[in-house]
CSV table of C-alpha atoms in Angstrom, one decimal:
chain,number,residue,atom,x,y,z
A,1,UNK,CA,19.4,-108.1,-64.6
A,2,UNK,CA,21.5,-107.7,-67.8
A,3,UNK,CA,24.0,-105.4,-66.1
A,4,UNK,CA,24.4,-107.9,-63.2
A,5,UNK,CA,25.1,-110.7,-65.6
A,6,UNK,CA,27.5,-108.6,-67.5
A,7,UNK,CA,29.4,-107.7,-64.4
A,8,UNK,CA,29.5,-111.4,-63.3
A,9,UNK,CA,30.9,-112.3,-66.7
A,10,UNK,CA,33.5,-109.5,-66.5
A,11,UNK,CA,34.5,-110.7,-63.0
A,12,UNK,CA,34.8,-114.3,-64.1
A,13,UNK,CA,36.8,-113.5,-67.3
A,14,UNK,CA,39.3,-111.1,-65.6
A,15,UNK,CA,39.7,-113.2,-62.4
A,16,UNK,CA,40.4,-116.4,-64.5
A,17,UNK,CA,42.2,-114.6,-67.3
A,18,UNK,CA,45.5,-116.4,-66.8
A,19,UNK,CA,43.8,-119.8,-66.5
A,20,UNK,CA,41.8,-119.1,-69.7
A,21,UNK,CA,45.1,-118.2,-71.5
A,22,UNK,CA,46.8,-121.2,-70.0
A,23,UNK,CA,44.3,-123.6,-71.3
A,24,UNK,CA,45.0,-123.3,-75.1
A,25,UNK,CA,48.8,-123.2,-74.3
A,26,UNK,CA,48.4,-126.5,-72.3
A,27,UNK,CA,46.4,-128.0,-75.2
A,28,UNK,CA,49.1,-126.9,-77.7
A,29,UNK,CA,51.9,-128.5,-75.5
A,30,UNK,CA,49.9,-131.6,-75.1
A,31,UNK,CA,49.5,-131.9,-78.9
A,32,UNK,CA,53.2,-131.4,-79.4
A,33,UNK,CA,54.0,-134.0,-76.7
A,34,UNK,CA,51.7,-136.6,-78.4
A,35,UNK,CA,53.8,-136.4,-81.6
A,36,UNK,CA,57.1,-137.2,-79.8
A,37,UNK,CA,58.8,-140.5,-80.8
A,38,UNK,CA,61.1,-142.8,-78.9
A,39,UNK,CA,64.0,-141.4,-80.9
A,40,UNK,CA,63.1,-137.8,-79.8
A,41,UNK,CA,63.2,-138.9,-76.1
A,42,UNK,CA,66.6,-140.7,-76.6
A,43,UNK,CA,68.1,-137.5,-78.1
A,44,UNK,CA,66.7,-135.5,-75.1
A,45,UNK,CA,68.3,-138.0,-72.6
A,46,UNK,CA,71.6,-137.8,-74.4
A,47,UNK,CA,71.5,-134.0,-74.2
A,48,UNK,CA,71.0,-134.2,-70.4
A,49,UNK,CA,74.0,-136.5,-70.1
A,50,UNK,CA,76.3,-134.1,-71.9
A,51,UNK,CA,75.1,-131.3,-69.5
A,52,UNK,CA,75.1,-133.2,-66.3
A,53,UNK,CA,76.8,-130.4,-64.2
A,54,UNK,CA,74.1,-128.0,-65.2
A,55,UNK,CA,71.4,-130.5,-64.3
A,56,UNK,CA,73.0,-131.1,-60.9
A,57,UNK,CA,73.3,-127.4,-60.1
A,58,UNK,CA,69.7,-126.8,-61.1
A,59,UNK,CA,68.6,-129.7,-58.9
A,60,UNK,CA,70.7,-128.4,-56.0
A,61,UNK,CA,69.4,-124.8,-56.2
A,62,UNK,CA,65.8,-126.1,-56.5
A,63,UNK,CA,66.3,-128.3,-53.4
A,64,UNK,CA,67.9,-125.5,-51.4
A,65,UNK,CA,65.0,-123.1,-52.3
A,66,UNK,CA,62.4,-125.7,-51.3
A,67,UNK,CA,64.1,-126.4,-48.0
A,68,UNK,CA,64.5,-122.6,-47.3
A,69,UNK,CA,60.8,-122.1,-48.1
A,70,UNK,CA,59.7,-124.9,-45.8
A,71,UNK,CA,61.9,-123.7,-42.9
A,72,UNK,CA,61.1,-120.0,-43.2
A,73,UNK,CA,57.4,-120.0,-44.1
A,74,UNK,CA,54.9,-119.1,-41.4
A,75,UNK,CA,52.7,-121.9,-40.2
A,76,UNK,CA,49.0,-121.4,-40.6
A,77,UNK,CA,46.9,-120.4,-37.6
A,78,UNK,CA,43.8,-122.5,-37.1
A,79,UNK,CA,40.7,-121.6,-35.1
A,80,UNK,CA,39.9,-125.0,-33.4
A,81,UNK,CA,36.7,-123.8,-31.7
A,82,UNK,CA,35.3,-120.9,-29.7
A,83,UNK,CA,32.6,-120.4,-27.1
A,84,UNK,CA,30.3,-117.5,-26.4
A,85,UNK,CA,29.0,-117.0,-22.8
A,86,UNK,CA,25.3,-117.4,-22.3
A,87,UNK,CA,24.3,-115.8,-19.0
A,88,UNK,CA,21.6,-117.6,-16.8
A,89,UNK,CA,17.9,-116.8,-17.5
A,90,UNK,CA,17.5,-114.9,-14.3
A,91,UNK,CA,19.8,-112.1,-15.6
A,92,UNK,CA,17.6,-111.4,-18.6
A,93,UNK,CA,16.4,-107.8,-18.7
A,94,UNK,CA,13.6,-106.3,-20.8
A,95,UNK,CA,13.6,-102.6,-21.9
A,96,UNK,CA,11.3,-101.8,-19.0
A,97,UNK,CA,13.6,-103.6,-16.6
A,98,UNK,CA,16.6,-101.7,-17.8
A,99,UNK,CA,14.7,-98.4,-17.2
A,100,UNK,CA,14.0,-99.7,-13.7
A,101,UNK,CA,17.7,-100.3,-13.2
A,102,UNK,CA,18.5,-96.8,-14.3
A,103,UNK,CA,15.9,-95.5,-11.9
A,104,UNK,CA,17.4,-97.5,-9.0
A,105,UNK,CA,20.9,-96.4,-9.8
A,106,UNK,CA,19.8,-92.7,-9.8
A,107,UNK,CA,17.9,-93.3,-6.6
A,108,UNK,CA,20.9,-94.9,-4.9
A,109,UNK,CA,23.1,-91.9,-5.8
A,110,UNK,CA,22.7,-89.8,-2.6
A,111,UNK,CA,25.0,-87.1,-3.9
A,112,UNK,CA,22.6,-86.2,-6.8
A,113,UNK,CA,21.3,-82.6,-6.7
A,114,UNK,CA,18.2,-83.4,-8.8
A,115,UNK,CA,15.2,-85.6,-8.3
A,116,UNK,CA,16.0,-89.2,-9.2
A,117,UNK,CA,12.8,-89.4,-11.3
A,118,UNK,CA,13.7,-86.3,-13.4
A,119,UNK,CA,11.3,-86.8,-16.3
A,120,UNK,CA,13.5,-85.3,-19.0
A,121,UNK,CA,16.5,-87.5,-18.3
A,122,UNK,CA,14.5,-90.6,-17.9
A,123,UNK,CA,12.5,-89.8,-21.1
A,124,UNK,CA,15.8,-89.4,-22.9
A,125,UNK,CA,17.0,-92.8,-21.7
A,126,UNK,CA,13.7,-94.4,-22.6
A,127,UNK,CA,13.8,-93.1,-26.2
A,128,UNK,CA,17.4,-94.1,-26.7
A,129,UNK,CA,16.6,-97.6,-25.3
A,130,UNK,CA,13.6,-98.0,-27.6
A,131,UNK,CA,15.5,-97.0,-30.7
A,132,UNK,CA,18.7,-98.8,-29.9
A,133,UNK,CA,17.8,-102.0,-31.7
A,134,UNK,CA,18.1,-104.1,-28.5
A,135,UNK,CA,15.3,-106.5,-27.6
A,136,UNK,CA,13.8,-107.7,-24.3
A,137,UNK,CA,16.2,-110.7,-23.8
A,138,UNK,CA,19.5,-109.1,-23.2
A,139,UNK,CA,21.5,-109.6,-20.0
A,140,UNK,CA,22.5,-107.4,-17.1
A,141,UNK,CA,25.2,-108.2,-14.5
A,142,UNK,CA,24.1,-109.5,-11.1
A,143,UNK,CA,25.2,-106.4,-9.3
A,144,UNK,CA,22.9,-104.1,-11.2
A,145,UNK,CA,19.8,-106.3,-10.9
A,146,UNK,CA,20.2,-106.3,-7.1
A,147,UNK,CA,18.1,-103.7,-5.3
A,148,UNK,CA,19.7,-101.4,-4.6
A,149,UNK,CA,22.2,-101.8,-7.4
A,150,UNK,CA,25.7,-102.8,-6.3
A,151,UNK,CA,28.5,-100.9,-8.2
A,152,UNK,CA,31.2,-102.2,-6.0
A,153,UNK,CA,34.6,-103.7,-7.0
A,154,UNK,CA,33.4,-107.1,-5.7
A,155,UNK,CA,30.3,-106.9,-7.9
A,156,UNK,CA,32.5,-106.0,-10.9
A,157,UNK,CA,34.9,-108.9,-10.2
A,158,UNK,CA,31.9,-111.3,-9.8
A,159,UNK,CA,30.5,-110.3,-13.2
A,160,UNK,CA,33.8,-110.7,-15.1
A,161,UNK,CA,34.7,-114.0,-13.4
A,162,UNK,CA,31.3,-115.5,-14.2
A,163,UNK,CA,31.7,-114.5,-17.9
A,164,UNK,CA,35.3,-115.6,-18.4
A,165,UNK,CA,35.1,-118.9,-16.4
A,166,UNK,CA,31.7,-119.8,-18.0
A,167,UNK,CA,33.0,-119.3,-21.6
A,168,UNK,CA,36.2,-121.2,-20.9
A,169,UNK,CA,34.5,-124.1,-19.2
A,170,UNK,CA,32.3,-124.6,-22.3
A,171,UNK,CA,35.3,-124.2,-24.6
A,172,UNK,CA,37.5,-126.8,-22.8
A,173,UNK,CA,34.4,-129.2,-22.7
A,174,UNK,CA,33.8,-128.9,-26.4
A,175,UNK,CA,37.5,-129.2,-27.6
A,176,UNK,CA,38.7,-131.8,-25.0
A,177,UNK,CA,41.9,-129.8,-24.6
A,178,UNK,CA,43.8,-130.0,-21.3
A,179,UNK,CA,44.3,-126.4,-20.0
A,180,UNK,CA,47.9,-127.3,-19.3
A,181,UNK,CA,48.5,-127.6,-23.1
A,182,UNK,CA,47.8,-123.8,-23.5
A,183,UNK,CA,51.1,-122.0,-24.2
A,184,UNK,CA,49.7,-118.5,-24.9
A,185,UNK,CA,47.0,-116.6,-23.2
A,186,UNK,CA,45.6,-113.2,-24.2
A,187,UNK,CA,42.7,-111.6,-22.2
A,188,UNK,CA,41.1,-108.3,-23.1
A,189,UNK,CA,38.8,-106.2,-21.0
A,190,UNK,CA,38.7,-102.4,-21.5
A,191,UNK,CA,37.0,-101.1,-18.4
A,192,UNK,CA,37.9,-103.6,-15.6
A,193,UNK,CA,41.6,-104.3,-15.0
A,194,UNK,CA,42.1,-105.6,-11.4
A,195,UNK,CA,45.3,-106.7,-9.7
A,196,UNK,CA,46.1,-109.6,-10.0
A,197,UNK,CA,45.3,-109.3,-13.7
A,198,UNK,CA,42.5,-111.1,-15.4
A,199,UNK,CA,45.0,-113.3,-17.2
A,200,UNK,CA,46.4,-114.3,-13.8
A,201,UNK,CA,42.9,-115.1,-12.7
A,202,UNK,CA,42.5,-117.5,-15.6
A,203,UNK,CA,45.9,-119.1,-14.9
A,204,UNK,CA,44.9,-119.6,-11.2
A,205,UNK,CA,41.4,-120.9,-12.0
A,206,UNK,CA,42.4,-123.5,-14.6
A,207,UNK,CA,45.9,-124.2,-13.3
A,208,UNK,CA,47.7,-123.3,-16.5
A,209,UNK,CA,51.4,-124.1,-16.7
A,210,UNK,CA,54.1,-121.8,-15.2
A,211,UNK,CA,55.9,-121.0,-18.5
A,212,UNK,CA,52.7,-119.7,-20.2
A,213,UNK,CA,53.0,-116.4,-22.2
A,214,UNK,CA,50.1,-114.4,-20.7
A,215,UNK,CA,48.9,-110.9,-21.5
A,216,UNK,CA,46.1,-108.6,-20.3
A,217,UNK,CA,44.9,-105.9,-22.7
A,218,UNK,CA,43.0,-102.9,-21.1
A,219,UNK,CA,41.6,-99.6,-22.3
A,220,UNK,CA,41.5,-100.7,-26.0
A,221,UNK,CA,37.7,-100.5,-26.5
A,222,UNK,CA,35.4,-102.7,-28.6
A,223,UNK,CA,38.0,-103.4,-31.2
A,224,UNK,CA,40.3,-105.2,-28.8
A,225,UNK,CA,39.0,-108.7,-29.7
A,226,UNK,CA,40.8,-108.5,-33.1
A,227,UNK,CA,43.9,-107.0,-31.5
A,228,UNK,CA,44.0,-110.0,-29.2
A,229,UNK,CA,43.7,-112.4,-32.2
A,230,UNK,CA,46.5,-110.5,-34.0
A,231,UNK,CA,48.8,-110.7,-31.0
A,232,UNK,CA,48.1,-114.4,-30.5
A,233,UNK,CA,48.8,-114.9,-34.2
A,234,UNK,CA,52.2,-113.2,-34.0
A,235,UNK,CA,53.1,-115.3,-31.0
A,236,UNK,CA,52.0,-118.5,-32.7
A,237,UNK,CA,54.4,-117.7,-35.6
A,238,UNK,CA,57.2,-117.7,-33.0
A,239,UNK,CA,56.3,-120.5,-30.7
A,240,UNK,CA,55.8,-123.8,-32.5
A,241,UNK,CA,53.3,-126.6,-31.8
A,242,UNK,CA,51.2,-124.9,-29.2
A,243,UNK,CA,47.8,-123.5,-28.4
A,244,UNK,CA,46.8,-119.9,-27.9
A,245,UNK,CA,43.8,-119.0,-25.8
A,246,UNK,CA,42.1,-115.6,-26.4
A,247,UNK,CA,39.4,-114.3,-24.1
A,248,UNK,CA,37.4,-111.2,-25.0
A,249,UNK,CA,34.9,-109.5,-22.6
A,250,UNK,CA,33.8,-106.2,-21.1
A,251,UNK,CA,32.6,-105.2,-17.6
A,252,UNK,CA,29.2,-103.5,-17.4
A,253,UNK,CA,29.1,-103.0,-13.6
A,254,UNK,CA,32.3,-101.0,-13.7
A,255,UNK,CA,31.2,-98.9,-16.7
A,256,UNK,CA,27.6,-98.0,-15.7
A,257,UNK,CA,27.1,-94.2,-15.6
A,258,UNK,CA,25.0,-92.5,-12.9
A,259,UNK,CA,25.3,-88.9,-13.9
A,260,UNK,CA,23.3,-86.4,-16.0
A,261,UNK,CA,25.5,-85.9,-19.1
A,262,UNK,CA,23.5,-87.3,-22.0
A,263,UNK,CA,26.5,-88.1,-24.1
A,264,UNK,CA,27.6,-90.4,-21.3
A,265,UNK,CA,24.1,-91.8,-20.7
A,266,UNK,CA,23.9,-93.3,-24.2
A,267,UNK,CA,26.4,-96.1,-23.4
A,268,UNK,CA,24.1,-97.3,-20.6
A,269,UNK,CA,21.5,-98.2,-23.2
A,270,UNK,CA,23.7,-100.2,-25.5
A,271,UNK,CA,26.2,-102.3,-23.4
A,272,UNK,CA,25.2,-105.7,-22.0
A,273,UNK,CA,26.9,-108.7,-20.5
A,274,UNK,CA,28.8,-111.1,-22.8
A,275,UNK,CA,32.2,-112.6,-23.6
A,276,UNK,CA,33.9,-115.2,-25.8
A,277,UNK,CA,36.8,-117.6,-25.5
A,278,UNK,CA,38.7,-118.6,-28.6
A,279,UNK,CA,41.2,-121.5,-29.0
A,280,UNK,CA,43.8,-121.1,-31.7
A,281,UNK,CA,46.5,-123.6,-32.8
A,282,UNK,CA,49.5,-123.8,-35.1
A,283,UNK,CA,49.7,-127.6,-34.9
A,284,UNK,CA,49.5,-129.2,-38.4
A,285,UNK,CA,47.5,-132.0,-36.9
A,286,UNK,CA,44.7,-129.7,-35.7
A,287,UNK,CA,43.7,-128.6,-39.3
A,288,UNK,CA,41.4,-131.6,-39.6
A,289,UNK,CA,39.3,-130.8,-36.5
A,290,UNK,CA,39.5,-127.0,-36.8
A,291,UNK,CA,36.7,-124.7,-38.0
A,292,UNK,CA,38.7,-122.0,-39.7
A,293,UNK,CA,42.1,-120.8,-40.8
A,294,UNK,CA,43.1,-117.2,-40.2
A,295,UNK,CA,43.8,-115.5,-43.5
A,296,UNK,CA,44.5,-111.9,-42.6
A,297,UNK,CA,44.4,-109.4,-39.7
A,298,UNK,CA,44.6,-105.7,-40.5
A,299,UNK,CA,44.7,-103.0,-37.8
A,300,UNK,CA,44.1,-99.3,-38.4
A,301,UNK,CA,44.7,-96.6,-35.8
A,302,UNK,CA,43.5,-93.1,-36.4
A,303,UNK,CA,44.4,-91.8,-33.0
A,304,UNK,CA,46.9,-89.2,-34.4
A,305,UNK,CA,43.8,-87.1,-35.3
A,306,UNK,CA,42.4,-85.3,-32.2
A,307,UNK,CA,38.7,-85.7,-33.3
A,308,UNK,CA,39.2,-89.5,-33.6
A,309,UNK,CA,41.1,-89.7,-30.4
A,310,UNK,CA,38.4,-88.0,-28.4
A,311,UNK,CA,35.2,-89.4,-30.0
A,312,UNK,CA,34.9,-92.2,-27.4
A,313,UNK,CA,36.5,-91.1,-24.1
A,314,UNK,CA,36.2,-92.0,-20.5
A,315,UNK,CA,36.2,-89.1,-18.0
A,316,UNK,CA,34.4,-87.1,-15.3
A,317,UNK,CA,31.3,-85.2,-16.0
A,318,UNK,CA,30.4,-81.8,-14.5
A,319,UNK,CA,29.5,-83.4,-11.2
A,320,UNK,CA,32.6,-85.7,-11.0
A,321,UNK,CA,30.8,-88.8,-12.1
A,322,UNK,CA,32.8,-91.2,-14.3
A,323,UNK,CA,31.4,-92.3,-17.6
A,324,UNK,CA,32.2,-92.9,-21.3
A,325,UNK,CA,31.3,-90.0,-23.5
A,326,UNK,CA,30.2,-90.8,-27.1
A,327,UNK,CA,30.9,-87.8,-29.4
A,328,UNK,CA,28.5,-86.7,-32.1
A,329,UNK,CA,31.3,-87.3,-34.6
A,330,UNK,CA,31.5,-91.1,-33.9
A,331,UNK,CA,29.8,-92.2,-37.1
A,332,UNK,CA,32.0,-90.0,-39.2
A,333,UNK,CA,35.1,-91.1,-37.5
A,334,UNK,CA,34.1,-94.7,-37.8
A,335,UNK,CA,33.5,-94.3,-41.5
A,336,UNK,CA,37.0,-92.7,-42.0
A,337,UNK,CA,38.7,-95.4,-40.0
A,338,UNK,CA,36.9,-98.1,-42.0
A,339,UNK,CA,38.0,-96.6,-45.3
A,340,UNK,CA,41.6,-96.6,-44.2
A,341,UNK,CA,41.3,-100.2,-43.1
A,342,UNK,CA,39.7,-101.2,-46.4
A,343,UNK,CA,42.6,-99.5,-48.3
A,344,UNK,CA,45.0,-102.0,-46.7
A,345,UNK,CA,42.7,-105.1,-46.6
A,346,UNK,CA,41.2,-104.6,-50.1
A,347,UNK,CA,44.3,-105.5,-52.1
A,348,UNK,CA,44.8,-108.6,-50.0
A,349,UNK,CA,41.3,-110.1,-50.6
A,350,UNK,CA,39.7,-108.5,-53.6
A,351,UNK,CA,39.7,-110.3,-56.9
A,352,UNK,CA,41.6,-108.8,-59.9
A,353,UNK,CA,38.4,-107.6,-61.5
A,354,UNK,CA,37.6,-105.3,-58.6
A,355,UNK,CA,41.2,-104.0,-58.2
A,356,UNK,CA,41.2,-103.1,-62.0
A,357,UNK,CA,37.9,-101.2,-61.8
A,358,UNK,CA,39.1,-99.3,-58.7
A,359,UNK,CA,42.4,-98.4,-60.5
A,360,UNK,CA,40.6,-97.2,-63.6
A,361,UNK,CA,38.2,-94.9,-61.6
A,362,UNK,CA,41.1,-93.7,-59.5
A,363,UNK,CA,43.0,-92.6,-62.5
A,364,UNK,CA,39.9,-91.1,-64.2
A,365,UNK,CA,39.1,-89.1,-61.0
A,366,UNK,CA,42.6,-87.7,-61.0
A,367,UNK,CA,42.4,-86.7,-64.6
A,368,UNK,CA,38.8,-85.5,-64.8
A,369,UNK,CA,38.5,-84.3,-61.2
A,370,UNK,CA,35.1,-82.5,-60.9
A,371,UNK,CA,33.3,-84.8,-63.4
A,372,UNK,CA,33.7,-87.9,-61.2
A,373,UNK,CA,32.7,-87.2,-57.6
A,374,UNK,CA,33.4,-90.5,-56.0
A,375,UNK,CA,35.8,-93.4,-56.2
A,376,UNK,CA,34.5,-96.8,-57.2
A,377,UNK,CA,33.4,-98.8,-54.2
A,378,UNK,CA,34.6,-102.4,-54.6
A,379,UNK,CA,32.1,-105.2,-54.3
A,380,UNK,CA,33.4,-107.0,-51.3
A,381,UNK,CA,30.8,-109.7,-51.7
A,382,UNK,CA,32.9,-111.1,-54.5
A,383,UNK,CA,35.6,-111.9,-52.0
A,384,UNK,CA,33.7,-112.3,-48.7
A,385,UNK,CA,30.7,-114.6,-48.0
A,386,UNK,CA,29.8,-113.5,-44.5
A,387,UNK,CA,30.1,-110.2,-42.7
A,388,UNK,CA,30.4,-109.8,-38.9
A,389,UNK,CA,30.2,-106.1,-38.2
A,390,UNK,CA,30.6,-105.1,-34.6
A,391,UNK,CA,27.2,-104.7,-33.0
A,392,UNK,CA,28.0,-101.3,-31.5
A,393,UNK,CA,24.6,-99.8,-32.2
A,394,UNK,CA,22.1,-99.5,-34.9
A,395,UNK,CA,23.6,-96.3,-36.3
A,396,UNK,CA,27.0,-97.9,-36.6
A,397,UNK,CA,25.6,-100.9,-38.5
A,398,UNK,CA,23.6,-98.6,-40.8
A,399,UNK,CA,26.8,-96.6,-41.7
A,400,UNK,CA,28.9,-99.7,-42.4
A,401,UNK,CA,26.0,-101.3,-44.4
A,402,UNK,CA,25.8,-98.2,-46.6
A,403,UNK,CA,29.6,-97.7,-46.9
A,404,UNK,CA,30.2,-101.3,-48.0
A,405,UNK,CA,27.1,-101.6,-50.2
A,406,UNK,CA,25.7,-104.6,-48.3
A,407,UNK,CA,22.3,-106.1,-48.4
A,408,UNK,CA,20.0,-106.8,-45.4
A,409,UNK,CA,21.0,-110.4,-45.2
A,410,UNK,CA,24.7,-109.4,-45.0
A,411,UNK,CA,24.1,-107.4,-41.8
A,412,UNK,CA,21.5,-109.8,-40.4
A,413,UNK,CA,24.0,-111.4,-38.0
A,414,UNK,CA,25.0,-108.0,-36.6
A,415,UNK,CA,21.4,-106.7,-36.2
A,416,UNK,CA,20.2,-110.0,-34.7
A,417,UNK,CA,23.2,-110.1,-32.2
A,418,UNK,CA,22.4,-106.5,-31.2
A,419,UNK,CA,18.8,-107.3,-30.6
A,420,UNK,CA,19.4,-110.6,-28.7
A,421,UNK,CA,22.5,-109.8,-26.7
A,422,UNK,CA,23.1,-106.0,-27.1
A,423,UNK,CA,26.5,-104.5,-27.5
A,424,UNK,CA,28.8,-107.0,-25.8
A,425,UNK,CA,31.9,-105.0,-26.9
A,426,UNK,CA,34.8,-106.9,-28.2
A,427,UNK,CA,33.0,-110.3,-28.1
A,428,UNK,CA,30.1,-109.2,-30.3
A,429,UNK,CA,31.8,-110.4,-33.5
A,430,UNK,CA,31.9,-113.9,-32.1
A,431,UNK,CA,28.2,-114.0,-31.3
A,432,UNK,CA,27.7,-112.9,-34.9
A,433,UNK,CA,29.9,-115.7,-36.3
A,434,UNK,CA,27.9,-118.2,-34.0
A,435,UNK,CA,24.7,-116.8,-35.5
A,436,UNK,CA,25.9,-117.6,-39.1
A,437,UNK,CA,26.9,-121.1,-38.0
A,438,UNK,CA,23.5,-121.7,-36.2
A,439,UNK,CA,21.7,-120.7,-39.4
A,440,UNK,CA,23.7,-123.4,-41.3
A,441,UNK,CA,25.2,-120.8,-43.8
A,442,UNK,CA,28.9,-121.4,-43.2
A,443,UNK,CA,30.1,-123.8,-46.0
A,444,UNK,CA,33.6,-125.1,-46.7
A,445,UNK,CA,35.7,-122.4,-48.4
A,446,UNK,CA,33.5,-119.5,-47.3
A,447,UNK,CA,35.3,-116.4,-46.0
A,448,UNK,CA,34.1,-114.5,-43.0
A,449,UNK,CA,35.1,-110.9,-42.3
A,450,UNK,CA,35.0,-109.6,-38.7
A,451,UNK,CA,35.0,-105.8,-38.5
A,452,UNK,CA,35.6,-104.3,-35.1
A,453,UNK,CA,35.5,-100.6,-34.2
A,454,UNK,CA,36.7,-99.1,-30.9
A,455,UNK,CA,38.0,-96.1,-29.0
A,456,UNK,CA,41.3,-94.6,-30.0
A,457,UNK,CA,39.9,-94.6,-32.7
A,458,UNK,CA,40.6,-98.0,-34.2
A,459,UNK,CA,39.1,-100.2,-37.0
A,460,UNK,CA,40.4,-103.8,-37.0
A,461,UNK,CA,39.7,-106.6,-39.4
A,462,UNK,CA,40.1,-110.4,-39.3
A,463,UNK,CA,39.4,-112.6,-42.3
A,464,UNK,CA,38.8,-116.4,-41.8
A,465,UNK,CA,38.3,-119.2,-44.3
A,466,UNK,CA,36.1,-122.2,-43.3
A,467,UNK,CA,37.9,-125.5,-43.5
A,468,UNK,CA,34.6,-127.5,-43.6
A,469,UNK,CA,30.9,-127.1,-43.5
A,470,UNK,CA,30.8,-125.5,-40.1
A,471,UNK,CA,28.1,-126.5,-37.7
A,472,UNK,CA,27.2,-124.6,-34.5
A,473,UNK,CA,29.2,-125.8,-31.5
A,474,UNK,CA,27.6,-127.5,-28.5
A,475,UNK,CA,26.0,-125.0,-26.1
A,476,UNK,CA,25.8,-122.3,-28.8
A,477,UNK,CA,24.3,-119.0,-27.4
A,478,UNK,CA,21.7,-119.3,-30.3
A,479,UNK,CA,20.8,-122.9,-29.6
A,480,UNK,CA,17.3,-122.2,-28.2
A,481,UNK,CA,16.4,-119.0,-30.1
A,482,UNK,CA,17.8,-119.2,-33.6
A,483,UNK,CA,14.4,-120.0,-35.2
A,484,UNK,CA,13.0,-116.6,-33.9
A,485,UNK,CA,15.6,-114.6,-35.9
A,486,UNK,CA,15.8,-112.4,-37.9
A,487,UNK,CA,13.1,-110.2,-36.3
A,488,UNK,CA,11.5,-107.1,-37.8
A,489,UNK,CA,12.3,-104.0,-35.8
A,490,UNK,CA,9.9,-101.1,-36.5
A,491,UNK,CA,11.8,-97.9,-35.8
A,492,UNK,CA,13.1,-94.8,-37.6
A,493,UNK,CA,16.8,-95.5,-37.9
A,494,UNK,CA,17.6,-92.0,-39.1
A,495,UNK,CA,15.9,-90.4,-36.0
A,496,UNK,CA,17.8,-92.8,-33.8
A,497,UNK,CA,21.1,-91.8,-35.4
A,498,UNK,CA,20.3,-88.1,-35.1
A,499,UNK,CA,19.3,-88.7,-31.5
A,500,UNK,CA,22.6,-90.3,-30.6
A,501,UNK,CA,24.7,-87.8,-32.6
A,502,UNK,CA,23.1,-84.7,-30.9
A,503,UNK,CA,22.8,-86.2,-27.5
A,504,UNK,CA,19.4,-84.8,-27.0
A,505,UNK,CA,15.7,-85.6,-27.6
């Protein structure tokens, strides 16, 4: 306890060092000012009169600098509100129901050369499912619940349209924004990219205006949600007084795997239906009604390394079945990408006290080498109040929890989202933010850090600051179940991680 108090004292003193130094200086100047007489003020005024040209020049340069700053500074980007899609109750699937879906998919595959009830493969899927951290109330797309399962293009389109339109209808209802006011539209979906595009589908459904700047991002994995936010932010810095709409989702019908490759079968156990719609604005008048202001976005891409590039990859298996292969190196690659992302983000958000400690240990390690094995890991909890770690799976959450030195409550939103909704890909970080709001934990001035990981390999971060005591939006996905969370999940995390890494039971 003493060491904790000592560190907090150190953090306070170093962070407020200049303020602490400024206080006695201000007191000294105030004391001097109190001794000034009317005669002293008259002499000062006379001095200014004899140096009028200098005063005018200083005033002109100050005015020019102020105008230049106002004109060139980037306007803040506000998050007015967002909506997470909540599928209808009839699409809920328990672990046993998911296993039945797997069985039906295998049974419907007439080209299979092995028995559809192959015990070893089904046992592998069952163990992965039970150790995944997912509960019995996640959601499956309509096409896969159908008997026999429908893996058609029409079923894929139906799933994506239901998610996107459902999320957007709630968003427009909550914000009272006319869809024709939207000037920028960014839609991301990694697996399903039809023609016309998904962004064109949104334009058609909600009758958006003809001069809208629309984009569809595909093949960018679970980290595409932050990429879409970053793109919208850059566009809002160029186009004044407008709204940007970001839609993040993934298609499960299109991505389901029906083969025997166990590295590809793992993704079937993790991904579930979900999506989010986010409304951003650069209008000064929207600050008062907005939830957050965007502080930073940092994108890290490690795709130049072959191991990173191939750790999550879509392709054919030995039988020609298409699926997404998860490499045994995924947790190592994720850790490396996270470290590089932190190296960029850390200096932007960490207090001076943590930067100083890191610098000292960095220099000490360079000088002493073998005597100091590890660099100092900064305490991000001094700069961040809430963590939204992509709910990619229990193993991923475990790795990031350990790497960042977080406590169970820091990753509660991630674990609860994984349990309640599964891995909803790029939208999972929004279900997590909604969880924090539903718990009543988001206070004015709090900072939330969204960390997204995805194929490529990419690690992307977005940091938001709350502009008020944020309450859960109407029709929150946690509205009817927040009191049941967090839940205790009895399982061996290390076995689960080894199981996923090796791709075998």
